[in-house]
Coordinates of N, CA and C in Angstrom, one line a residue:
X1 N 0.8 -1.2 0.0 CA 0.0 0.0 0.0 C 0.9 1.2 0.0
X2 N 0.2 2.4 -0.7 CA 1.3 3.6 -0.8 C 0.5 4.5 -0.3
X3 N 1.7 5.3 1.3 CA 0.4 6.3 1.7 C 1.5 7.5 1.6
X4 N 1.1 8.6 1.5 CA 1.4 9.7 1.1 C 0.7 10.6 2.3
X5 N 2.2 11.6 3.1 CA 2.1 12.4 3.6 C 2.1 13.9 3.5
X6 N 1.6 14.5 3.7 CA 1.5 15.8 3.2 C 1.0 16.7 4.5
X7 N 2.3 18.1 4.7 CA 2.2 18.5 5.9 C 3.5 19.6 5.5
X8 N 3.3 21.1 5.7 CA 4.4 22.2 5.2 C 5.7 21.8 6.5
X9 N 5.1 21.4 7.7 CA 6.4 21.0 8.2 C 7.3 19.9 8.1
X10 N 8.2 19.7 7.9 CA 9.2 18.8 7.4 C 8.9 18.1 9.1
X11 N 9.5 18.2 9.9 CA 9.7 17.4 10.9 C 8.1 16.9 11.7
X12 N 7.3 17.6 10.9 CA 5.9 16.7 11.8 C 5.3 16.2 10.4
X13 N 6.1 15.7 9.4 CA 6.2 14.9 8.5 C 6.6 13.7 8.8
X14 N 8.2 14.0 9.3 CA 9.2 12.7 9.6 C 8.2 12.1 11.2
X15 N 8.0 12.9 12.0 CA 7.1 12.6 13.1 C 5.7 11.3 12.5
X16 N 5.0 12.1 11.7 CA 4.2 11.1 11.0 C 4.7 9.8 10.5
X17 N 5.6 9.7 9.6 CA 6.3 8.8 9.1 C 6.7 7.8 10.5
X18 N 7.1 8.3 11.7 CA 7.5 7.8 12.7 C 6.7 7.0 13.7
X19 N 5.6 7.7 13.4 CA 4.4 7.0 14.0 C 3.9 6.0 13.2
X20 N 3.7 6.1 12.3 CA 3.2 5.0 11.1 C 4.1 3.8 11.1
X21 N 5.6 3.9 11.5 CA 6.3 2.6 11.9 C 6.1 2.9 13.2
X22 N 6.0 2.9 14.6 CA 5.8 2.2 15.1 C 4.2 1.4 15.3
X23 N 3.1 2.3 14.8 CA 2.1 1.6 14.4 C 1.8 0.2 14.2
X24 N 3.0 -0.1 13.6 CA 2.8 -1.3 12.9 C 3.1 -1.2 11.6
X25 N 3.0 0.0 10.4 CA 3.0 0.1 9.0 C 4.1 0.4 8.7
X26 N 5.2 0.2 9.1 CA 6.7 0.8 8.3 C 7.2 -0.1 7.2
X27 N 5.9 -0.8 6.6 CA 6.6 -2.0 5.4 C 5.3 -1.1 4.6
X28 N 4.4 -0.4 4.7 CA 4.4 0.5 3.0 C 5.2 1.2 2.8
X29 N 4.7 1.5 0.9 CA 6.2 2.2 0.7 C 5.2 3.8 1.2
X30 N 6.0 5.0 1.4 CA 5.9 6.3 1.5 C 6.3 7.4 0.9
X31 N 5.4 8.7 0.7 CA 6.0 9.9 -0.2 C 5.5 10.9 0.6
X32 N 6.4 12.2 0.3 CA 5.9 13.1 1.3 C 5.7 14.5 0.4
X33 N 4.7 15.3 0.9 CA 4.6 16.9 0.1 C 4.4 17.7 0.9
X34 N 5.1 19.2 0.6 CA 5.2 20.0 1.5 C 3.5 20.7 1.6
X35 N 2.8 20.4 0.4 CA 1.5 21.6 0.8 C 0.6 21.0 0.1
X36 N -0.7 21.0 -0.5 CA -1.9 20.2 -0.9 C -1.4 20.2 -2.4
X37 N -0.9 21.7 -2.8 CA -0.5 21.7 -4.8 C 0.8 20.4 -5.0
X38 N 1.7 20.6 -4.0 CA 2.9 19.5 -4.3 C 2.2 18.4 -4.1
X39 N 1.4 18.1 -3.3 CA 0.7 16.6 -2.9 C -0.4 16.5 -3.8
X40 N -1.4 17.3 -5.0 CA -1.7 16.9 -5.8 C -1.1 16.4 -7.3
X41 N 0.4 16.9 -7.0 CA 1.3 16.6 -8.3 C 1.9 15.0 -7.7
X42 N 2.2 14.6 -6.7 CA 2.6 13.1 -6.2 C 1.4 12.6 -6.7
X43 N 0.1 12.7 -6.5 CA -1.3 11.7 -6.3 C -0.9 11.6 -8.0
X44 N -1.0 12.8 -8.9 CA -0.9 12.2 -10.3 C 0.1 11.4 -10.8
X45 N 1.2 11.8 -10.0 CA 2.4 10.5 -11.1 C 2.4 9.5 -9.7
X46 N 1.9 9.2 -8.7 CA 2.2 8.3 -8.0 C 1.0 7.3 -7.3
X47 N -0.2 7.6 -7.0 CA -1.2 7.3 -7.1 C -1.3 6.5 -5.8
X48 N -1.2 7.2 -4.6 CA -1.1 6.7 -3.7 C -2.4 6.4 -2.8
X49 N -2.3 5.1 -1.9 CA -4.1 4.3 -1.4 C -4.6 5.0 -0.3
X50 N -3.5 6.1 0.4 CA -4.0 6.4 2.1 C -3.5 7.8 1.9
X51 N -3.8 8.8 2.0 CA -3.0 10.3 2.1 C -3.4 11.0 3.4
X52 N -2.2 10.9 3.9 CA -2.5 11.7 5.8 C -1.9 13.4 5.5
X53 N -2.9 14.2 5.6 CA -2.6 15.4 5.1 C -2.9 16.2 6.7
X54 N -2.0 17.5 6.7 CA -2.4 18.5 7.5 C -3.4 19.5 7.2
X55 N -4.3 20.0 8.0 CA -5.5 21.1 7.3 C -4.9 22.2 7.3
X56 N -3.8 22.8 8.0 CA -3.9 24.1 7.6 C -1.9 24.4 6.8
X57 N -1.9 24.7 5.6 CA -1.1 24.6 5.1 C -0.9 26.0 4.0
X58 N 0.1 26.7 3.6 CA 0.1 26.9 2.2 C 0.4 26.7 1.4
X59 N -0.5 28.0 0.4 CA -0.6 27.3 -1.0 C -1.8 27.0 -1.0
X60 N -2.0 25.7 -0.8 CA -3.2 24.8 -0.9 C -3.7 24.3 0.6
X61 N -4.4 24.4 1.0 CA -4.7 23.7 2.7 C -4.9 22.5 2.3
X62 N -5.2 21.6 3.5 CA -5.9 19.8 3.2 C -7.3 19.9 2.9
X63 N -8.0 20.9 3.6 CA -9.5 20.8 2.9 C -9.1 21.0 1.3
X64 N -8.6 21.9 1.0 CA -8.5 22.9 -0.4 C -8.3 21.1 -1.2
X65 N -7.2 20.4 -0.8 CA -6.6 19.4 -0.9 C -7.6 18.2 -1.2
X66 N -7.9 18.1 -0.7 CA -9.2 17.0 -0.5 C -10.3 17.6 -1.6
X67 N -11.0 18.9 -1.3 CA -11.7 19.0 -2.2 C -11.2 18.7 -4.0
X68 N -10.2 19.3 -4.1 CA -9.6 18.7 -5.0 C -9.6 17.7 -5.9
X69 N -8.9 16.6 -5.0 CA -8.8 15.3 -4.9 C -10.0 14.4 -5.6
X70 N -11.3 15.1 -4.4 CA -12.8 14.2 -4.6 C -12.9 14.8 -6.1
X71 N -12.8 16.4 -6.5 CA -13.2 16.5 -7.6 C -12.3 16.2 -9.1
X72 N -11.6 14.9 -8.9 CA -10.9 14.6 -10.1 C -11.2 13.0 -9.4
X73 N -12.2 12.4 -8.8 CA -12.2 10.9 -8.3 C -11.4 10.5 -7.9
X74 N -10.6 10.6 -7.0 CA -9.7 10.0 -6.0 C -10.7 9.7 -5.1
X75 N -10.4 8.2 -5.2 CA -11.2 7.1 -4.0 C -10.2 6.5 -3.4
X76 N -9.3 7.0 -2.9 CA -8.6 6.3 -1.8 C -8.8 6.6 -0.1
X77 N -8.0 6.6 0.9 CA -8.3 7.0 1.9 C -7.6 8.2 2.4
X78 N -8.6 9.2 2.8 CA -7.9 10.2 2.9 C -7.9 11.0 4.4
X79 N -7.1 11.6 5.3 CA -7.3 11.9 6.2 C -6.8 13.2 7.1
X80 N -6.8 13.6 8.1 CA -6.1 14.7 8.5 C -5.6 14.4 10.0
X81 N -4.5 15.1 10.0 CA -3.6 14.9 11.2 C -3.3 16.5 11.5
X82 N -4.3 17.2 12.6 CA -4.3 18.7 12.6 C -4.3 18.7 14.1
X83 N -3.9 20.0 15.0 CA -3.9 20.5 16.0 C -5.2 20.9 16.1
X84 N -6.4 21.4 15.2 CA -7.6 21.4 16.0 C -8.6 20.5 15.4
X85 N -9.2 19.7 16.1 CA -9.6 18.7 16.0 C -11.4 18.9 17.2
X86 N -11.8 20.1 16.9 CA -13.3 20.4 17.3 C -14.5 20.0 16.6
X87 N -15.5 19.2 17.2 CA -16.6 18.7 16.6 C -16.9 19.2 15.1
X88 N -17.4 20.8 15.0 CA -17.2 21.7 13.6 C -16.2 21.4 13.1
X89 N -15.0 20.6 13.2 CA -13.9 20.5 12.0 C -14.1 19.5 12.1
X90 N -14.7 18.1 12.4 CA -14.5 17.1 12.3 C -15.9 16.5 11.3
X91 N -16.7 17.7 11.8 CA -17.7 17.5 10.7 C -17.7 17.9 9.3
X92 N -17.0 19.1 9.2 CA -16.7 19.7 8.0 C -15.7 19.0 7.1
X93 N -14.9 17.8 7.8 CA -13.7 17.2 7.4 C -15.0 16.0 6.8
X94 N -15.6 15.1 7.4 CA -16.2 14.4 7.2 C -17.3 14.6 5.9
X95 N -17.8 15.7 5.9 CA -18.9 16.5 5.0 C -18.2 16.3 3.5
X96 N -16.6 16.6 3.6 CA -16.2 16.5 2.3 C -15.5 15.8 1.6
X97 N -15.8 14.2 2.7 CA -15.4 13.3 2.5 C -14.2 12.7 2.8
X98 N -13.5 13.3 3.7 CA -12.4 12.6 5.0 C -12.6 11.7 5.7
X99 N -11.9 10.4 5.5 CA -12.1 9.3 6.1 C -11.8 9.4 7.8
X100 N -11.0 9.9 8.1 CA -11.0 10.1 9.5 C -9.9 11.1 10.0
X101 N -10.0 11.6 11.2 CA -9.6 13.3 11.6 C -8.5 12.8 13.0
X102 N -7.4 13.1 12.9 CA -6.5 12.4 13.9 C -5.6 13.9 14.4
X103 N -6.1 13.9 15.9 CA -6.1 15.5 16.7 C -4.5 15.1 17.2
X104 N -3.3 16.2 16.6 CA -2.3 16.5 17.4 C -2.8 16.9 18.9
X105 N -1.8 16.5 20.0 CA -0.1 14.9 19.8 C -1.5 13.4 19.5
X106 N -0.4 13.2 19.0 CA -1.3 11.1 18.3 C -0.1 10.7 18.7
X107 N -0.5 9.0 18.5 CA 0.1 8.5 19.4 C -0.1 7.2 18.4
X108 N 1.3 6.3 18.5 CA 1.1 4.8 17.7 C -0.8 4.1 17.7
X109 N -1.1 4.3 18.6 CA -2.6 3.4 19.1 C -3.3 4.5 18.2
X110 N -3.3 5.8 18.0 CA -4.3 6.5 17.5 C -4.0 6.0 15.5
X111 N -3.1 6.1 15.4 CA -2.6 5.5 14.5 C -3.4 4.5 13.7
X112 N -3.6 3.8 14.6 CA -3.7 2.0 14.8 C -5.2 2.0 14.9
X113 N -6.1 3.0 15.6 CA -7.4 2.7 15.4 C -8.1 3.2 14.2
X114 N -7.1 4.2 13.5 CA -8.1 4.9 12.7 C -7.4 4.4 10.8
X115 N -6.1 4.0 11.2 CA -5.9 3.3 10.1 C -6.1 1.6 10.0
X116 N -6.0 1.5 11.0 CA -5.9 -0.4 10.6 C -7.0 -0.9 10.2
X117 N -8.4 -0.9 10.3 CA -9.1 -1.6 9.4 C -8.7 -1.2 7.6
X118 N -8.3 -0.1 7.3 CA -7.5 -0.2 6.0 C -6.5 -0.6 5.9
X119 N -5.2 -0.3 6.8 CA -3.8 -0.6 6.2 C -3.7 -2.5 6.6
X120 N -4.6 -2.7 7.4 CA -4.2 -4.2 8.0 C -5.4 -4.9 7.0
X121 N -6.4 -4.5 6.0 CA -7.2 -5.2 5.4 C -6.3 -5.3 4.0

């Protein structure tokens, strides 16, 4: 499975990446983008199954991102890993089709609940 991270910080990128192996997932392969435009140019030449994106970014944010995404048919899984994580963004995240919303600090288990019925199916 190829999941694709996307997040303008470099080190809460590698952080992600870090959590995903101890998760359990450090045997997909992985790509990373600095903002939702660089991470729509990976999804075209690289076509990745899971994309854990940040919401608030520039350039392009992860909603901007996602909207995106849904409107050229990207059916993979897609998700956000953001510091605010309030009912109203979790519904707005969901509304436009975000598979699931994972609230900075996460933790291997958060990981693990919201990705493993995909990455472990």
């Amino acid at each position: 499975m190829k999941i694709l991270v996307v997040d303008d910080s470099k080190a809460m990128r590698m952080i992600v990446l870090r959590t995903l192996r101890q998760a359990g997932y450090g045997d997909h392969e992985t790509k990373e983008a600095a903002d939702g435009q660089l991470g729509l140019d990976v999804v075209h030449e690289w076509a990745p199954d899971v994309i854990i994106s940040d919401w608030n970014m520039p350039n392009m944010n992860g909603l901007e991102f996602l909207q995106a995404l849904k409107a050229e048919g990207f059916s993979g899984l897609f998700g956000f890993v953001t510091t605010e994580g309030s009912p109203k963004m979790k519904e707005t995240a969901m509304e436009e089709g975000a598979n699931f919303l994972i609230t900075k600090p996460f933790t291997a288990q958060s990981f693990q609940t919201e990705l493993g019925p995909t990455l472990n199916g």
